[in-house]
mmCIF file of C-alpha atoms and ligand atoms in Angstrom:
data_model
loop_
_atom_site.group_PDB
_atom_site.id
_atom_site.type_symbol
_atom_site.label_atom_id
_atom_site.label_comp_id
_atom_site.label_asym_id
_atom_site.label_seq_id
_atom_site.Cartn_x
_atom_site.Cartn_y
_atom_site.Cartn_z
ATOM 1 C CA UNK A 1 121.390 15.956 105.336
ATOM 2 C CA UNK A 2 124.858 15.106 105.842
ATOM 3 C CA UNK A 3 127.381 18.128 107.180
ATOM 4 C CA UNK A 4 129.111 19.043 103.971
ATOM 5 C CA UNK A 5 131.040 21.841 101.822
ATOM 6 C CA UNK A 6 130.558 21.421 97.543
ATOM 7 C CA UNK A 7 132.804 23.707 95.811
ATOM 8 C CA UNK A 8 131.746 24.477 91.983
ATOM 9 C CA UNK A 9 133.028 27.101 89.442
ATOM 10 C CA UNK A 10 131.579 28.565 86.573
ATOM 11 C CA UNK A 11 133.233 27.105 83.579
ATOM 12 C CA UNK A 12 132.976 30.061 81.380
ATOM 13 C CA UNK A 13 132.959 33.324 83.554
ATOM 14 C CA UNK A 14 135.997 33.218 86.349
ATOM 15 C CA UNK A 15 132.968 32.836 89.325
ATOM 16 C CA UNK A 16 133.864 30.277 91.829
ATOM 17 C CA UNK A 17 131.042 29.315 94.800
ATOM 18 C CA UNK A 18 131.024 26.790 97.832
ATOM 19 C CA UNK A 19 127.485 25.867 99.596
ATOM 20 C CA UNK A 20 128.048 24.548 102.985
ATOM 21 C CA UNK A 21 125.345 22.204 105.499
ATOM 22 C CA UNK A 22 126.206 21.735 109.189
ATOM 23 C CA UNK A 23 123.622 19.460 111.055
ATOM 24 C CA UNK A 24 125.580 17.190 113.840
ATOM 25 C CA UNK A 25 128.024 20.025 113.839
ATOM 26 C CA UNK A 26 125.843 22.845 114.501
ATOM 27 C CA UNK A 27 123.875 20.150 117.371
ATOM 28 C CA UNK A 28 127.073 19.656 118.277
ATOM 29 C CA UNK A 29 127.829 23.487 119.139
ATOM 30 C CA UNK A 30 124.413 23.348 120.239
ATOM 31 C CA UNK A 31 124.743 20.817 122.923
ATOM 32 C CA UNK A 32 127.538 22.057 124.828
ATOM 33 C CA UNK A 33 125.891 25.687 125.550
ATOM 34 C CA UNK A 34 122.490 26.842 126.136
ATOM 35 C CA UNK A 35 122.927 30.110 123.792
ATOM 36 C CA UNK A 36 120.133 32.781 124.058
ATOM 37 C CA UNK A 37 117.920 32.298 121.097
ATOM 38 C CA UNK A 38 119.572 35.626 119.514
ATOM 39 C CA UNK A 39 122.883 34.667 119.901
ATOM 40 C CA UNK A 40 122.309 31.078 118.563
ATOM 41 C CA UNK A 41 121.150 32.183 115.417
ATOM 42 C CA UNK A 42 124.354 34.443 115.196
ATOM 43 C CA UNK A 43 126.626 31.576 115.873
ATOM 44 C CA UNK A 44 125.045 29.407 113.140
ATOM 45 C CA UNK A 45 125.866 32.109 110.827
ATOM 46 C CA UNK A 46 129.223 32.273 112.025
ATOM 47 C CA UNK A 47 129.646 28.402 111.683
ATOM 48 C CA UNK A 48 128.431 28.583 108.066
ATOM 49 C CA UNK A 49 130.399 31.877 106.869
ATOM 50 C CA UNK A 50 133.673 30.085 108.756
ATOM 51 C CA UNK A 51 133.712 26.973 106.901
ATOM 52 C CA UNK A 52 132.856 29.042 103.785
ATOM 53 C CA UNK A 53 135.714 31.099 103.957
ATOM 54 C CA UNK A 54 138.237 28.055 104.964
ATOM 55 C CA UNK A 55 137.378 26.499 102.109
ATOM 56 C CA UNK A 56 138.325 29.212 99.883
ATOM 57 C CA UNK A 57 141.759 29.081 101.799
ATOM 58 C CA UNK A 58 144.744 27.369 100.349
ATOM 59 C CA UNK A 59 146.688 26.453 103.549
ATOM 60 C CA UNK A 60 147.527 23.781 106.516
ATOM 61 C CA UNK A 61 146.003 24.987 110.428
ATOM 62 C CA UNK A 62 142.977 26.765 111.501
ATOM 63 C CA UNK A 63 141.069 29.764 110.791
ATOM 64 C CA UNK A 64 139.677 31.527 113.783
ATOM 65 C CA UNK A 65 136.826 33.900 113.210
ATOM 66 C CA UNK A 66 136.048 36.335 116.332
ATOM 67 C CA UNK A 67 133.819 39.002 116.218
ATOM 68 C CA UNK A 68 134.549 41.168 119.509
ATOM 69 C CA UNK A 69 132.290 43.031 121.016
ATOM 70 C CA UNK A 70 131.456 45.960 123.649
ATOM 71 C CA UNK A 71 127.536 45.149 124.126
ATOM 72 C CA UNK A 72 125.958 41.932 126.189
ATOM 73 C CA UNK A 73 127.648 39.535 123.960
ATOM 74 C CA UNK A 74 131.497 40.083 124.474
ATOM 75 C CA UNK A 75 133.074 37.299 121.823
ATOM 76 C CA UNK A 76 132.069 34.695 119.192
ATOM 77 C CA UNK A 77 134.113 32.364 117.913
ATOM 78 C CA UNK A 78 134.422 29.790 115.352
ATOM 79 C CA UNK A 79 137.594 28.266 114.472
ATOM 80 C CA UNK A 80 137.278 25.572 110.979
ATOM 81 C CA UNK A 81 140.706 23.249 110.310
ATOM 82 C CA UNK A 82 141.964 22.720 106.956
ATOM 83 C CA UNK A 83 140.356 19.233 107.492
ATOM 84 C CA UNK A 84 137.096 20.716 108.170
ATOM 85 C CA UNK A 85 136.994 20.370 111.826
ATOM 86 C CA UNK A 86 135.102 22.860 113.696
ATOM 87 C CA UNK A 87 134.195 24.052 117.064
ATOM 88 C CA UNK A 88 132.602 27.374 118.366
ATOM 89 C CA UNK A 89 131.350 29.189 121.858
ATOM 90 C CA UNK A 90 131.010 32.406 122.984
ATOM 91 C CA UNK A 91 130.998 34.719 126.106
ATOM 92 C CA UNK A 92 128.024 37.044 126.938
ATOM 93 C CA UNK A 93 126.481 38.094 130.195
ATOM 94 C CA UNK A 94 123.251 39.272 131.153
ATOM 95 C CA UNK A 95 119.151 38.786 130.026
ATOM 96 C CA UNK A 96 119.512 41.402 127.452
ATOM 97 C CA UNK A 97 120.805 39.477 124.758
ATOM 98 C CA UNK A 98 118.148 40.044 121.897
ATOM 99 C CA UNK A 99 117.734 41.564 118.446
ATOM 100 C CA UNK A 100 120.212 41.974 115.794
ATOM 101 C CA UNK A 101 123.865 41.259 115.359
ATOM 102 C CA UNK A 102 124.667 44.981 116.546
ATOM 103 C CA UNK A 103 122.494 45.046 119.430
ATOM 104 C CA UNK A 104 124.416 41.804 121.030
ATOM 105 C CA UNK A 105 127.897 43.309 120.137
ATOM 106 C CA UNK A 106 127.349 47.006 119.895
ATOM 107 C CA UNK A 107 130.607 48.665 118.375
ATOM 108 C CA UNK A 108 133.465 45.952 117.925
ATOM 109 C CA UNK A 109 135.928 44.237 115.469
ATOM 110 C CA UNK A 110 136.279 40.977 113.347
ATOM 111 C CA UNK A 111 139.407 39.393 113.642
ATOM 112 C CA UNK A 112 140.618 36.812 111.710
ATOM 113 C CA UNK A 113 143.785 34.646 112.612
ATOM 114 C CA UNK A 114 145.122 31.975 110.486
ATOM 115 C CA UNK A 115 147.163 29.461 112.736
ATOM 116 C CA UNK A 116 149.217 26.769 111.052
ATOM 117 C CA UNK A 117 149.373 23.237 112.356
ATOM 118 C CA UNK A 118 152.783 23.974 114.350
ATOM 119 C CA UNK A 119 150.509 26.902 116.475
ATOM 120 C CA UNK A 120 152.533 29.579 114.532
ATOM 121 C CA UNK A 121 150.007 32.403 113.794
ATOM 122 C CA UNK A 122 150.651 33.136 110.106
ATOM 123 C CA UNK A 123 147.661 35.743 109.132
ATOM 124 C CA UNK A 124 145.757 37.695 111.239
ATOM 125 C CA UNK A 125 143.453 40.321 109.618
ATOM 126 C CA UNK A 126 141.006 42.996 111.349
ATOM 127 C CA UNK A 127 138.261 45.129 110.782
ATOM 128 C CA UNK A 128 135.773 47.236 112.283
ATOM 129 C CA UNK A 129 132.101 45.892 112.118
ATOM 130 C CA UNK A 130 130.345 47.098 108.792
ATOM 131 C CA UNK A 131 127.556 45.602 106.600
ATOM 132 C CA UNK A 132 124.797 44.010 107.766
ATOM 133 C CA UNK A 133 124.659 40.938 109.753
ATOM 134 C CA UNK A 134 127.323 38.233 109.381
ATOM 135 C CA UNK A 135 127.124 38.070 105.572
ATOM 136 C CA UNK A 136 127.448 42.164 105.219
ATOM 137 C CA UNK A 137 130.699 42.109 107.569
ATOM 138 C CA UNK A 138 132.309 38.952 106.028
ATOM 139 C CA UNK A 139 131.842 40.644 102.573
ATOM 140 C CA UNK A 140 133.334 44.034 103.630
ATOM 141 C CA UNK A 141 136.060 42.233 105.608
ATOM 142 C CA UNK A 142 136.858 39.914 102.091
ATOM 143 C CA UNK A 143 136.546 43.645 100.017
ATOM 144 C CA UNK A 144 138.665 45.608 102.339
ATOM 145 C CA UNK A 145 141.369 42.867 103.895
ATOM 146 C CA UNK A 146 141.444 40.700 100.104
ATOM 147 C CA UNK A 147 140.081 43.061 97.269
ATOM 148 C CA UNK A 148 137.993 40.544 96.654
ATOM 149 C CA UNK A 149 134.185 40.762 95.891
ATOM 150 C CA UNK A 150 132.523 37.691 97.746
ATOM 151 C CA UNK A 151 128.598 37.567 98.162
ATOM 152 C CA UNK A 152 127.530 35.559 101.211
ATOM 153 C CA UNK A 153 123.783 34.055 101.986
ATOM 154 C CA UNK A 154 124.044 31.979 105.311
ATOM 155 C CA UNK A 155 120.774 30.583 107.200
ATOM 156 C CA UNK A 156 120.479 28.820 110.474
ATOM 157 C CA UNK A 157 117.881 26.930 112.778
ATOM 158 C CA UNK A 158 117.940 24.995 115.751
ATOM 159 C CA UNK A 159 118.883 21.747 113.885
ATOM 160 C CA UNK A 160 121.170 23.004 111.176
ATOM 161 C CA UNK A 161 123.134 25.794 109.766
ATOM 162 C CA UNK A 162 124.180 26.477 105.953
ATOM 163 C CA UNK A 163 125.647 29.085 103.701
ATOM 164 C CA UNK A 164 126.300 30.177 99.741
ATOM 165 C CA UNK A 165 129.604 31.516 99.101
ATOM 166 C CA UNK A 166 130.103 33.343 95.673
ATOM 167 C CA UNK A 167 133.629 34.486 94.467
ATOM 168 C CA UNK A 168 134.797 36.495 91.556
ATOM 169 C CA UNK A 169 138.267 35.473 90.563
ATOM 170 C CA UNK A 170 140.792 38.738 89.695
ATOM 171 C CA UNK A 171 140.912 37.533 86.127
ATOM 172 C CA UNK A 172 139.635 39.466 83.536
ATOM 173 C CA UNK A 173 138.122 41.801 85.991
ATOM 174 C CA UNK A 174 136.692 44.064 82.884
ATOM 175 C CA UNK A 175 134.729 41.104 80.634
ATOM 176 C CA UNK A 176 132.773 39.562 83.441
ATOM 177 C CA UNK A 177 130.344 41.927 84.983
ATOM 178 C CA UNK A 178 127.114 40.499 83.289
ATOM 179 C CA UNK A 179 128.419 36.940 84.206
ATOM 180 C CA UNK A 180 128.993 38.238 87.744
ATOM 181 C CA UNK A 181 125.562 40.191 88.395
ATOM 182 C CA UNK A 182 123.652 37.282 86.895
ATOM 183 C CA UNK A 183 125.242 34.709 88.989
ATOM 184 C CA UNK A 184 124.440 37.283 92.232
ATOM 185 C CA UNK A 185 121.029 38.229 90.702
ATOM 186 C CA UNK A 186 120.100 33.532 90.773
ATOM 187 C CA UNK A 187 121.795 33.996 93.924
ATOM 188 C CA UNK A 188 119.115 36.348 95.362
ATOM 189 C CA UNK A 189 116.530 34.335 94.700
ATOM 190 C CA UNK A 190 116.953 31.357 96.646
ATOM 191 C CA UNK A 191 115.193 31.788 100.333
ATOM 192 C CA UNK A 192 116.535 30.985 103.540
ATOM 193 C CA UNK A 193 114.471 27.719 103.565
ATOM 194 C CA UNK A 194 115.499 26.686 100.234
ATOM 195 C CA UNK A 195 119.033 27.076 101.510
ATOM 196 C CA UNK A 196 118.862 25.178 104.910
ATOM 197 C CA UNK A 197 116.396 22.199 103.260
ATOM 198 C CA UNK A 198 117.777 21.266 99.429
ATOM 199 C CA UNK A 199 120.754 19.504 99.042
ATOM 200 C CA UNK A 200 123.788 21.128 97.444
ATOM 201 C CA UNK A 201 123.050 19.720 93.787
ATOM 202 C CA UNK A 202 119.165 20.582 94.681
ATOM 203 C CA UNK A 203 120.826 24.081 95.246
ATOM 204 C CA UNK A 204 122.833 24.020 92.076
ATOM 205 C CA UNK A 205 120.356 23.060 89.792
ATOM 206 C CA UNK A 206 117.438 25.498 90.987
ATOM 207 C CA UNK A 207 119.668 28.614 90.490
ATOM 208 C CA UNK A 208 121.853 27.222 87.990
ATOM 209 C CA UNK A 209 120.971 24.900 85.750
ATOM 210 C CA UNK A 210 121.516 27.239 82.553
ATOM 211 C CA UNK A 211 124.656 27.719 83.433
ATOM 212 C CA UNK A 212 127.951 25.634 83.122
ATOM 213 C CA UNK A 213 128.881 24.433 86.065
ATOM 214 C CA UNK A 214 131.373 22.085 87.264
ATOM 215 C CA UNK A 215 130.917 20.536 90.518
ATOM 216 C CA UNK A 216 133.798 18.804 92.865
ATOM 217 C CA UNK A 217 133.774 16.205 95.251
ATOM 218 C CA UNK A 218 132.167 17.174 98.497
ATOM 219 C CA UNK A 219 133.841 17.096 101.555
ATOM 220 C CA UNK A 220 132.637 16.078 105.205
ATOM 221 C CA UNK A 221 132.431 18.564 108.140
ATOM 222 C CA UNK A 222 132.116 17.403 111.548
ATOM 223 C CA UNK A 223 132.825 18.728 114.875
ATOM 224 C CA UNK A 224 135.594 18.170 116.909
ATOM 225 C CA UNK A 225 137.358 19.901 119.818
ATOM 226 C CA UNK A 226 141.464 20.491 119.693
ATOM 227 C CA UNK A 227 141.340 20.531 123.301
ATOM 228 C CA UNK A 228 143.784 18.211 125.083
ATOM 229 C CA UNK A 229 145.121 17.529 128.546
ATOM 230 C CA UNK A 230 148.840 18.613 127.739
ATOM 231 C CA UNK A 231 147.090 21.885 125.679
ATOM 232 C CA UNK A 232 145.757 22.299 129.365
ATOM 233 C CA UNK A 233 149.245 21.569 131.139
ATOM 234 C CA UNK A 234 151.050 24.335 128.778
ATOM 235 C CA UNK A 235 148.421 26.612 130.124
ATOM 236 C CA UNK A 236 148.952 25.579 133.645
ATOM 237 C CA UNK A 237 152.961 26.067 132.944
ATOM 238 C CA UNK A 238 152.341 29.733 131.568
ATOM 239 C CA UNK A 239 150.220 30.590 134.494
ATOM 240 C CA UNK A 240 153.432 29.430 136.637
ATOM 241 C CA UNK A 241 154.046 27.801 139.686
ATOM 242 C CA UNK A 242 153.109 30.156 142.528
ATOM 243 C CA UNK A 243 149.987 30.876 140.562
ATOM 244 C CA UNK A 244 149.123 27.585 140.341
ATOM 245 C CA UNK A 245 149.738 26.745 143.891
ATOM 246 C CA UNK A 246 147.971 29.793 145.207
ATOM 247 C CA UNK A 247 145.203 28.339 143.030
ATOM 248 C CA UNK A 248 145.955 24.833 144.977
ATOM 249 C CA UNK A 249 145.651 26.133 148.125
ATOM 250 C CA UNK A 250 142.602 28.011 147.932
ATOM 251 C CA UNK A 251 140.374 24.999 146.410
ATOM 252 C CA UNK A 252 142.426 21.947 146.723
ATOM 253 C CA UNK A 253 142.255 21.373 142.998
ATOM 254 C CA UNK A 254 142.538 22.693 139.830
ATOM 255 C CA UNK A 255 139.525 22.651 137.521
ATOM 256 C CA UNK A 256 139.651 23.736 133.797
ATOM 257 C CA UNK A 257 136.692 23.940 131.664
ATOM 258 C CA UNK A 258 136.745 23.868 127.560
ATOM 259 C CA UNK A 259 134.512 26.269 126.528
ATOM 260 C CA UNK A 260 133.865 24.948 123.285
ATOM 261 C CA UNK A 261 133.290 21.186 124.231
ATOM 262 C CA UNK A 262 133.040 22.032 128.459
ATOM 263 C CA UNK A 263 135.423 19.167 128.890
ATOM 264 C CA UNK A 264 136.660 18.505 132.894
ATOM 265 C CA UNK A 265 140.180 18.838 133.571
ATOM 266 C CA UNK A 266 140.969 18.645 136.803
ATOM 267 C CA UNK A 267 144.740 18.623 138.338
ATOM 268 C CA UNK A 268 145.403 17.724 142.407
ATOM 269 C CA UNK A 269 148.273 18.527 144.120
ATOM 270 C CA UNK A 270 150.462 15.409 142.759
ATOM 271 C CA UNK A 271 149.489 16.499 138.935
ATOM 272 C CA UNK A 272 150.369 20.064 139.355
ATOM 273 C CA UNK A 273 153.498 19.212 141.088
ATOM 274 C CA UNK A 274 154.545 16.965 137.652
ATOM 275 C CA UNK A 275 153.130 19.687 135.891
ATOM 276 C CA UNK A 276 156.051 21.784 136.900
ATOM 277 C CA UNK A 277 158.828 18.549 137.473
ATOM 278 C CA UNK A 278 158.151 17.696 133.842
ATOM 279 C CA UNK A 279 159.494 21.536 133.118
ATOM 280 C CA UNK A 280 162.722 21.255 135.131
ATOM 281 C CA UNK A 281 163.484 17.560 134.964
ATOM 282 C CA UNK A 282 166.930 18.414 135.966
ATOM 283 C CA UNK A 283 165.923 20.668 138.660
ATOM 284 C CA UNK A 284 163.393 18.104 139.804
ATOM 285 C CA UNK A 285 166.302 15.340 140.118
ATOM 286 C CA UNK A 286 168.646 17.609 142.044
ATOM 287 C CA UNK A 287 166.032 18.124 144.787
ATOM 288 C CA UNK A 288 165.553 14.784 145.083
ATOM 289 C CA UNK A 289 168.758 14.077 146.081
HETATM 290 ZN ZN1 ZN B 301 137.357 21.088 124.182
#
């Protein structure tokens, strides 16, 4: 199944929905960490619910989904582009990392940053943890942050991940109740399995093939990693120079990990130095003299 999201709307009740598969995406996630079997099927929640809620979004950057925690597992997160590109990792410590959602994070908060394409943060919303499992704290966080009532079923295995998103639209908030419950009530009867084996139109026509629907063109998801070696140098450059040489001089190099994609960067002496000459070019050219 290829990694998608297919938006469709109701044509008569102001419902809108997006169903979203991740396979080489999630494997993609999958590959880079070895995730404790609880936290993996978090994640894959995460993935799906992320490129769920982009979707919905009308704007140019990256959403960034954390949920931060105070138990074993300290952060998720999952960050979706406006074109659909998507990474994830997260940071726990420990053997204990089992059971539910709460039991890996204990007490913590969902944040949710919107970052435009120039790196300007333009949104940032946060809430504390409430509902159950990802779907319950999306839903409150989409209640609470956007008044608006959004249902959430999201599934996940080792090979793929995959999510339902349901939206009422403000609109006649008073006339469409029935249409509303009904469309939540089909909702609630597709299983887990259903949801990570049909296709989208498999998934459309089981729960909705009384209905009018109207179904767009689906777009491709895929995974890929923002990480670069001058996103790595601007770090390097905000850590400063005496940092950096302190660093130098205690292991000869400088190694930086991604943690999403656990790509090498690795600066000597002569890269850090041009690191810090590319700063202060003019500073640079009057010691030379
Ligand atoms: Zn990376």
């Amino acid at each position: 199944m290829k990694d998608s999201l297919q938006r469709f709307v109701f044509e008569h009740a102001p419902i809108r929905g997006e169903i979203v598969h991740l396979d080489a995406t999630w494997r993609a996630v999958l590959e880079h960490h070895d995730y404790p079997p609880a936290l993996r099927a978090v994640l894959g929640e995460m993935m799906a619910a992320a490129a769920l809620l982009a979707a919905t979004l009308k704007f140019d950057g990256t959403l960034i989904m954390q949920i931060q925690g105070s138990g074993p597992v300290r952060l998720l997160v999952v960050e979706c582009t406006s074109e659909h590109h998507m990474r994830a990792t997260a940071k726990w410590s420990g053997a204990q990392v089992s059971g539910a959602l709460r039991d890996l994070v204990g007490a913590g908060k969902l944040v949710i940053t919107l970052v435009s394409d120039s790196g300007r943060q333009s949104y940032q919303g946060v809430v504390e943890l409430e509902g159950a499992g990802i779907a319950g704290i999306l839903e409150h966080y989409m209640q609470t942050s956007e008044q608006l009532a959004t249902r959430l079923w999201l599934a996940c295995d080792t090979s793929q991940a995959a999510g339902l998103l349901l939206q009422k639209l403000p609109q006649r908030a008073e006339t469409d109740t029935d249409d509303w419950q009904r469309a939540l009530h089909l909702a609630s009867t597709l299983t887990g399995h259903e949801l990570l084996e049909l296709a989208a139109p498999q998934i459309l026509h089981r729960l909705y093939h009384e209905e009018d629907i109207r179904v767009f063109t689906p777009r491709p998801v895929s995974f890929r990693c923002s990480c670069t070696r001058e996103r790595v140098t601007a770090m390097l450059r905000m850590l400063g120079h005496d940092e950096v040489k302190s660093i130098l001089n205690e292991r000869g190099t400088i190694d930086v990990n991604c943690e999403f994609c656990n790509r090498k960067y690795q600066f000597d002496r002569v890269d850090a130095e041009q690191v810090f000459a590319a700063e202060h070019p003019l500073h640079a050219g009057a010691t030379r003299h």
